[in-house]
mmCIF file of C-alpha atoms and ligand atoms in Angstrom:
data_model
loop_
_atom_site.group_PDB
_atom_site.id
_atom_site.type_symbol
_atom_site.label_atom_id
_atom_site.label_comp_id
_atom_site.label_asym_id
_atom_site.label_seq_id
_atom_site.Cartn_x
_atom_site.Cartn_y
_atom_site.Cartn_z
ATOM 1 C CA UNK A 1 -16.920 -25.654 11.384
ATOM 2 C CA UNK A 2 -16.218 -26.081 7.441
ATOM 3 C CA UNK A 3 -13.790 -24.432 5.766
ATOM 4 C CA UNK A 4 -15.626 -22.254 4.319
ATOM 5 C CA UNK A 5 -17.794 -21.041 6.876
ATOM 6 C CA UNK A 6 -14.325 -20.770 8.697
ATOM 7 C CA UNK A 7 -13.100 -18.044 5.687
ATOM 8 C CA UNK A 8 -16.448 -16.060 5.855
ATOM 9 C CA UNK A 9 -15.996 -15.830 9.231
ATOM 10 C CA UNK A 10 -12.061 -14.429 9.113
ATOM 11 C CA UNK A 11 -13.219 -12.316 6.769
ATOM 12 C CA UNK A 12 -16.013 -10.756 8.726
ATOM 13 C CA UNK A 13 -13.741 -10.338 11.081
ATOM 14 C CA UNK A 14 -11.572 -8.156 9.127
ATOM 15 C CA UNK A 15 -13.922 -6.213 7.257
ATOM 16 C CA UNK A 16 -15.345 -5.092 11.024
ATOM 17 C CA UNK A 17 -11.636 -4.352 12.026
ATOM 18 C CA UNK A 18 -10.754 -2.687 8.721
ATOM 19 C CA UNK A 19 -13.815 -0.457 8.979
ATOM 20 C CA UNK A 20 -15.298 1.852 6.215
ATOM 21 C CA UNK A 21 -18.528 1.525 4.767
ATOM 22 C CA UNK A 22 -20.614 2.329 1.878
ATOM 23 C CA UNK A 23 -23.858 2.920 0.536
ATOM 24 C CA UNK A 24 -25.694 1.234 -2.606
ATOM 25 C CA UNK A 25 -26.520 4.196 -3.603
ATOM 26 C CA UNK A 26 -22.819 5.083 -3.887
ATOM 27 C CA UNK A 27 -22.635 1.255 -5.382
ATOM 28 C CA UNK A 28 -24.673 2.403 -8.064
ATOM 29 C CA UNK A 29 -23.113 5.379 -8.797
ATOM 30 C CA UNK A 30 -19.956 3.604 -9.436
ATOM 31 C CA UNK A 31 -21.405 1.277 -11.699
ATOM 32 C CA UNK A 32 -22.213 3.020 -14.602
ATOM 33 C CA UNK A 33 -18.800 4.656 -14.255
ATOM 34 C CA UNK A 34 -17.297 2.079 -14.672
ATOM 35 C CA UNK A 35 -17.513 0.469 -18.395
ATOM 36 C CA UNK A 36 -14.813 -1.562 -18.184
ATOM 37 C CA UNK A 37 -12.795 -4.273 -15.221
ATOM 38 C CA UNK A 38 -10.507 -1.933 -12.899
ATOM 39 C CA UNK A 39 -8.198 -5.129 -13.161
ATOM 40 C CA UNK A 40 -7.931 -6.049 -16.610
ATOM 41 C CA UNK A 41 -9.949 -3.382 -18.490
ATOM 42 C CA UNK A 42 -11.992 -5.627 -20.200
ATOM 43 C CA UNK A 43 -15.103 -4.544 -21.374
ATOM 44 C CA UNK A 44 -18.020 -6.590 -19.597
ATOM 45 C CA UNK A 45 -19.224 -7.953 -22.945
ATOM 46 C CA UNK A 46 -15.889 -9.063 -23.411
ATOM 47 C CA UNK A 47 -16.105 -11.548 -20.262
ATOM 48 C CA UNK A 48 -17.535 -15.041 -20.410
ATOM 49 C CA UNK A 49 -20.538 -15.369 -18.565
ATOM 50 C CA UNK A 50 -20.166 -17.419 -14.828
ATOM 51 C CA UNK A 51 -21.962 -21.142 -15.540
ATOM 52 C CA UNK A 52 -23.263 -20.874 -12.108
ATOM 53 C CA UNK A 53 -26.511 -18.817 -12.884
ATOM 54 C CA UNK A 54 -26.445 -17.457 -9.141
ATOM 55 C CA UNK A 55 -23.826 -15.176 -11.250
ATOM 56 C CA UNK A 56 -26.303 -12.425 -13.037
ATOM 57 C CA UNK A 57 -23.440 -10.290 -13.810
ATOM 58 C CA UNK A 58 -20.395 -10.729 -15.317
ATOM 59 C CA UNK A 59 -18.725 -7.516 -12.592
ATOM 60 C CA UNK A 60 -18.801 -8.114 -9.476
ATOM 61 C CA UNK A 61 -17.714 -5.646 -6.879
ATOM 62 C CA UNK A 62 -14.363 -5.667 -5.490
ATOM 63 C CA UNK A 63 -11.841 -3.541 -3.257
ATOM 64 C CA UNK A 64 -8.803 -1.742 -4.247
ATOM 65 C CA UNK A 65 -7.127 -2.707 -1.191
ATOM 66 C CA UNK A 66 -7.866 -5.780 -0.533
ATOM 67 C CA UNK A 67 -9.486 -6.560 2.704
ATOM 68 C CA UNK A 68 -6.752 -9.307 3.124
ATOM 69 C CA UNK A 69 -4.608 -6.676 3.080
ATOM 70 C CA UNK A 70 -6.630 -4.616 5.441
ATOM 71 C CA UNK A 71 -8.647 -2.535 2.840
ATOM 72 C CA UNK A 72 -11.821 -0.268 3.949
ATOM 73 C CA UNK A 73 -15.770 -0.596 3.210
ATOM 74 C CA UNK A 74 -15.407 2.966 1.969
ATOM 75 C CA UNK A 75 -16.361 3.520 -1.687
ATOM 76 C CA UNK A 76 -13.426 5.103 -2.053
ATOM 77 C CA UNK A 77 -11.790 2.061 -1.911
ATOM 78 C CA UNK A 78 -14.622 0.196 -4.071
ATOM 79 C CA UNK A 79 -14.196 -0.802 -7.751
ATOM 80 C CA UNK A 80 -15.853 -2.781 -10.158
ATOM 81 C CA UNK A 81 -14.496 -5.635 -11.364
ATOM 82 C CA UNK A 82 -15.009 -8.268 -13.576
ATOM 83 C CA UNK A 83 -16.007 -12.092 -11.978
ATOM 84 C CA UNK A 84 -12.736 -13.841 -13.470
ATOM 85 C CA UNK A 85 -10.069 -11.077 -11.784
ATOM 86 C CA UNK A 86 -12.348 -10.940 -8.594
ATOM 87 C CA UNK A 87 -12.002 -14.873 -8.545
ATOM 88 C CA UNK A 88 -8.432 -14.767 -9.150
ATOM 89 C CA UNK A 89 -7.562 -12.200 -6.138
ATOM 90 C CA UNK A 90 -9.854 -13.757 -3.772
ATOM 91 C CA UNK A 91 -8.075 -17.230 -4.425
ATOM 92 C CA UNK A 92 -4.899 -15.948 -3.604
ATOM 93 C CA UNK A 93 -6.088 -13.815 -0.830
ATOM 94 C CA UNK A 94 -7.716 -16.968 0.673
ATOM 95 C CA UNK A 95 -4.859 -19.610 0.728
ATOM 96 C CA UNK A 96 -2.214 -20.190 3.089
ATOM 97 C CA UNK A 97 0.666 -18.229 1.536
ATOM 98 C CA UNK A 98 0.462 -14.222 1.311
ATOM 99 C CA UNK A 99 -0.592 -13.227 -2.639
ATOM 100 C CA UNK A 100 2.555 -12.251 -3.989
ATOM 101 C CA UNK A 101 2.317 -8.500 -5.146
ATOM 102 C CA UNK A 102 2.058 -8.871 -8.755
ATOM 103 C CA UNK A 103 4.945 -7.901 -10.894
ATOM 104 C CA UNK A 104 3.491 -4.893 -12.880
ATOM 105 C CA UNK A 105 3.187 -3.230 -9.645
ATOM 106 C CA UNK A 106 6.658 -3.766 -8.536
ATOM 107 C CA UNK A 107 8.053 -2.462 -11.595
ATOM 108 C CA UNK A 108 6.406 0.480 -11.306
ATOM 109 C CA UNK A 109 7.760 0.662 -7.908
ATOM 110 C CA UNK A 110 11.193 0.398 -8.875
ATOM 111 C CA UNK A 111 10.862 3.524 -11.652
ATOM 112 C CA UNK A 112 9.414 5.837 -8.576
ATOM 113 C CA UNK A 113 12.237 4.763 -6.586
ATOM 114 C CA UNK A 114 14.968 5.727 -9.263
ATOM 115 C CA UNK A 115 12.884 9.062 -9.331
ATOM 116 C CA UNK A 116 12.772 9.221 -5.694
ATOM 117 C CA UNK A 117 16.564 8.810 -5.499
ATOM 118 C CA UNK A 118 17.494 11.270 -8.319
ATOM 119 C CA UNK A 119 14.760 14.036 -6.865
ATOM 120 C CA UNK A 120 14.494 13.902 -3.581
ATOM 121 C CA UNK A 121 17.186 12.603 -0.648
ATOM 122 C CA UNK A 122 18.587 14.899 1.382
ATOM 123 C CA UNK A 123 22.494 15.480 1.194
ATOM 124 C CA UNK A 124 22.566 17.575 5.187
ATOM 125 C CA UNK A 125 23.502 14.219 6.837
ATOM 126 C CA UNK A 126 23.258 10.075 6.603
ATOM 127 C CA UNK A 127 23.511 7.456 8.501
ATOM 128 C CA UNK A 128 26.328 4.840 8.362
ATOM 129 C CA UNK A 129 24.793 1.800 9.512
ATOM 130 C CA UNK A 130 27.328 -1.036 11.051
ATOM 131 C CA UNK A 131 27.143 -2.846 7.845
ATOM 132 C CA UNK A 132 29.051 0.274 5.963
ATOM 133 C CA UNK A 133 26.030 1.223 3.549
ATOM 134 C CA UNK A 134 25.500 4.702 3.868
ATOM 135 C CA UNK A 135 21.266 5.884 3.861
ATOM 136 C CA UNK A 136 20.353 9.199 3.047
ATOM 137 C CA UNK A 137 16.680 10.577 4.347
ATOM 138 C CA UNK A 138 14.435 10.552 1.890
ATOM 139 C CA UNK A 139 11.332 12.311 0.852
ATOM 140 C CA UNK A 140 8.233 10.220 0.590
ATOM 141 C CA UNK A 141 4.803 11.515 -2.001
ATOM 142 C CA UNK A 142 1.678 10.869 -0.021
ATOM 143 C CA UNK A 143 -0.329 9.290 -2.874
ATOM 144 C CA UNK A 144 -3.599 10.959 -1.609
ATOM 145 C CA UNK A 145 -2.720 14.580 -1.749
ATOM 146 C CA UNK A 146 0.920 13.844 -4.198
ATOM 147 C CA UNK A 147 2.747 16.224 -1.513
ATOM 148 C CA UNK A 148 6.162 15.399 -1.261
ATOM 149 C CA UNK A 149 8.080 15.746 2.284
ATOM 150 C CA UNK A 150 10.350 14.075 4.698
ATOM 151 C CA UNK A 151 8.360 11.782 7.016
ATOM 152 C CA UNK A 152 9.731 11.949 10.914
ATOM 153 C CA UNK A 153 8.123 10.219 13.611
ATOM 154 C CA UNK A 154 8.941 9.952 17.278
ATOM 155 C CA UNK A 155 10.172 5.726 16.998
ATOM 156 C CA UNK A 156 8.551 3.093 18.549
ATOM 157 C CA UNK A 157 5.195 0.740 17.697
ATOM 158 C CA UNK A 158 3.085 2.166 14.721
ATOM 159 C CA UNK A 159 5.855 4.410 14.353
ATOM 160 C CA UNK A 160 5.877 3.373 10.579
ATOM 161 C CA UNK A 161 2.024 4.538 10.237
ATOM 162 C CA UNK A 162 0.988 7.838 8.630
ATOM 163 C CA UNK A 163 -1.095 8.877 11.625
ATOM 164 C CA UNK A 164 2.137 8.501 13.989
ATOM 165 C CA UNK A 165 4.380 10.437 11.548
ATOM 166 C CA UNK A 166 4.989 13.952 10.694
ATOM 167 C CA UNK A 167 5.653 15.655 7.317
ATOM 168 C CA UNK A 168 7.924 18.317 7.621
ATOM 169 C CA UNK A 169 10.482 19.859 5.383
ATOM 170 C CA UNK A 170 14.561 19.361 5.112
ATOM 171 C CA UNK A 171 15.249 21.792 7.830
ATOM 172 C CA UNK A 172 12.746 20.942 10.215
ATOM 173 C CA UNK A 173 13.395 17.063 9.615
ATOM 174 C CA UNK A 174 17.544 17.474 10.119
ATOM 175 C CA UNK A 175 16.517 18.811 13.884
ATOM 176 C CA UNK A 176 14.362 16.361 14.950
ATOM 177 C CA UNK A 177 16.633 13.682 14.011
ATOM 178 C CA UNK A 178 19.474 14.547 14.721
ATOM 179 C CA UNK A 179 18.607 16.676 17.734
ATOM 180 C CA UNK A 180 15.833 15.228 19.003
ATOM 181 C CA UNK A 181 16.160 11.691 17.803
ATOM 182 C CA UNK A 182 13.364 11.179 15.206
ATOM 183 C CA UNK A 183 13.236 8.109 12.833
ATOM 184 C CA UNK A 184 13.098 9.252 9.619
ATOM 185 C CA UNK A 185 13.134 6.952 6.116
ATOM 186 C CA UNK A 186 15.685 6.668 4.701
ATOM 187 C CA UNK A 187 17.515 4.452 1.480
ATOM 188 C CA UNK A 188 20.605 3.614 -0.093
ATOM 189 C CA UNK A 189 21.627 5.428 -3.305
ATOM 190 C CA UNK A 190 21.442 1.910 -4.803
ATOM 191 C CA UNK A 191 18.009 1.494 -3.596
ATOM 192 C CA UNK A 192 18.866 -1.810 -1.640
ATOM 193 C CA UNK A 193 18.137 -0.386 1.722
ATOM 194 C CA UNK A 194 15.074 1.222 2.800
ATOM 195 C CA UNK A 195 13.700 2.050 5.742
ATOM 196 C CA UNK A 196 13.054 3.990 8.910
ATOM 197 C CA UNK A 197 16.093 4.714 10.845
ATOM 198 C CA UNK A 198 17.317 6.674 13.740
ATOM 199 C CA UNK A 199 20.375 7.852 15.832
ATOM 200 C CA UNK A 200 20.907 5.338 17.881
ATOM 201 C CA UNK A 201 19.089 2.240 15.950
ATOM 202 C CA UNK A 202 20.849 -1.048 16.436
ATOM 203 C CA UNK A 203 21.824 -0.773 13.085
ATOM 204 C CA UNK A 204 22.850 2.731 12.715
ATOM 205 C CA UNK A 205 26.856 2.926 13.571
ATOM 206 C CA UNK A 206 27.008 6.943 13.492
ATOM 207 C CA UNK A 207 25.423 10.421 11.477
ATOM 208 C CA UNK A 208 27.611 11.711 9.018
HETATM 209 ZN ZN1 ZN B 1 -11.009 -8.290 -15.116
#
């Protein structure tokens, strides 16, 4: 098998395992939406036209979350985007190396974690861990609904996954860790560590 039938065929594979589907109706609906590339918010008179003429348009459609990266078929995860940024995330997705998250996104990472810190850890207890840095539970925003809570879950495989966790409030979350042994995640004040953690992790030396 070629390499490239060998890539279409990964990547069936993952779009069947990642799910999610969508109409063209819905396809269609999005398009005139969408004036401009979700990437690079270029108009699409403002891109060069593809020299292969198989290449009508100069959008293409693309996925918010990649489905490298385990992204779904739903439209809700569908964009348009322009052929050049399409080409560019598909190259990376496709060879050998993980695509490095870019570095707008990380900054903007780093700005909601500052927040996060200042806002939203919880003072009732932390955890020393063995290495001396002290972690303080933290509350996590769901990015879907923006509702801010502590996220517990019950340890183990998947245990990081929103399906497998709970969102409960300061309260409720100081129980069920430190009575009934939830993880819950937690960070650093300096930001360094982050994480879920437990009583009784390998790395967790005792509850303050
Ligand atoms: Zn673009």
């Amino acid at each position: 098998m070629d390499c490239r039938n060998q890539r279409a065929k990964v990547r069936t594979e993952r779009v069947k395992r990642n799910g999610g589907s969508h109409t063209s109706a819905e396809w269609k609906l999005l398009l005139p939406n969408s004036p401009t590339c979700a990437i690079c918010a270029k108009r699409w008179s403002e891109i060069p036209t593809h020299p292969d003429p198989r290449y009508k348009h100069t959008w293409t459609k693309g996925h918010k979350v990649s489905i490298y990266h385990g992204g779904s078929g739903e439209i809700s995860n569908i964009q348009v985007e322009c052929n050049q940024c399409n080409f560019k995330k598909n190259a990376g997705a496709f060879g050998t190396k993980p695509p490095k998250i870019t570095k707008p996104i990380a900054e903007h990472k780093e700005t909601n974690t500052v927040t996060t810190l200042q806002e939203t850890i919880s003072r009732k207890f932390s955890f020393i861990l063995n290495n001396g840095t002290e972690i303080f539970p933290v509350q996590m925003k769901r990015r879907s609904t923006g509702a801010i809570a502590f996220r517990v879950s019950p340890g183990g495989k998947g245990a990081n996954t929103l399906e497998a966790s709970e969102e409960v409030n300061e309260k409720t979350m100081a129980r069920k860790v430190i009575v009934e042994g939830y993880a819950v995640r937690c960070k650093s004040l300096d930001g360094n560590t982050n994480g879920l953690y437990k009583h009784g992790h390998r790395s967790v030396r005792e509850i303050r």
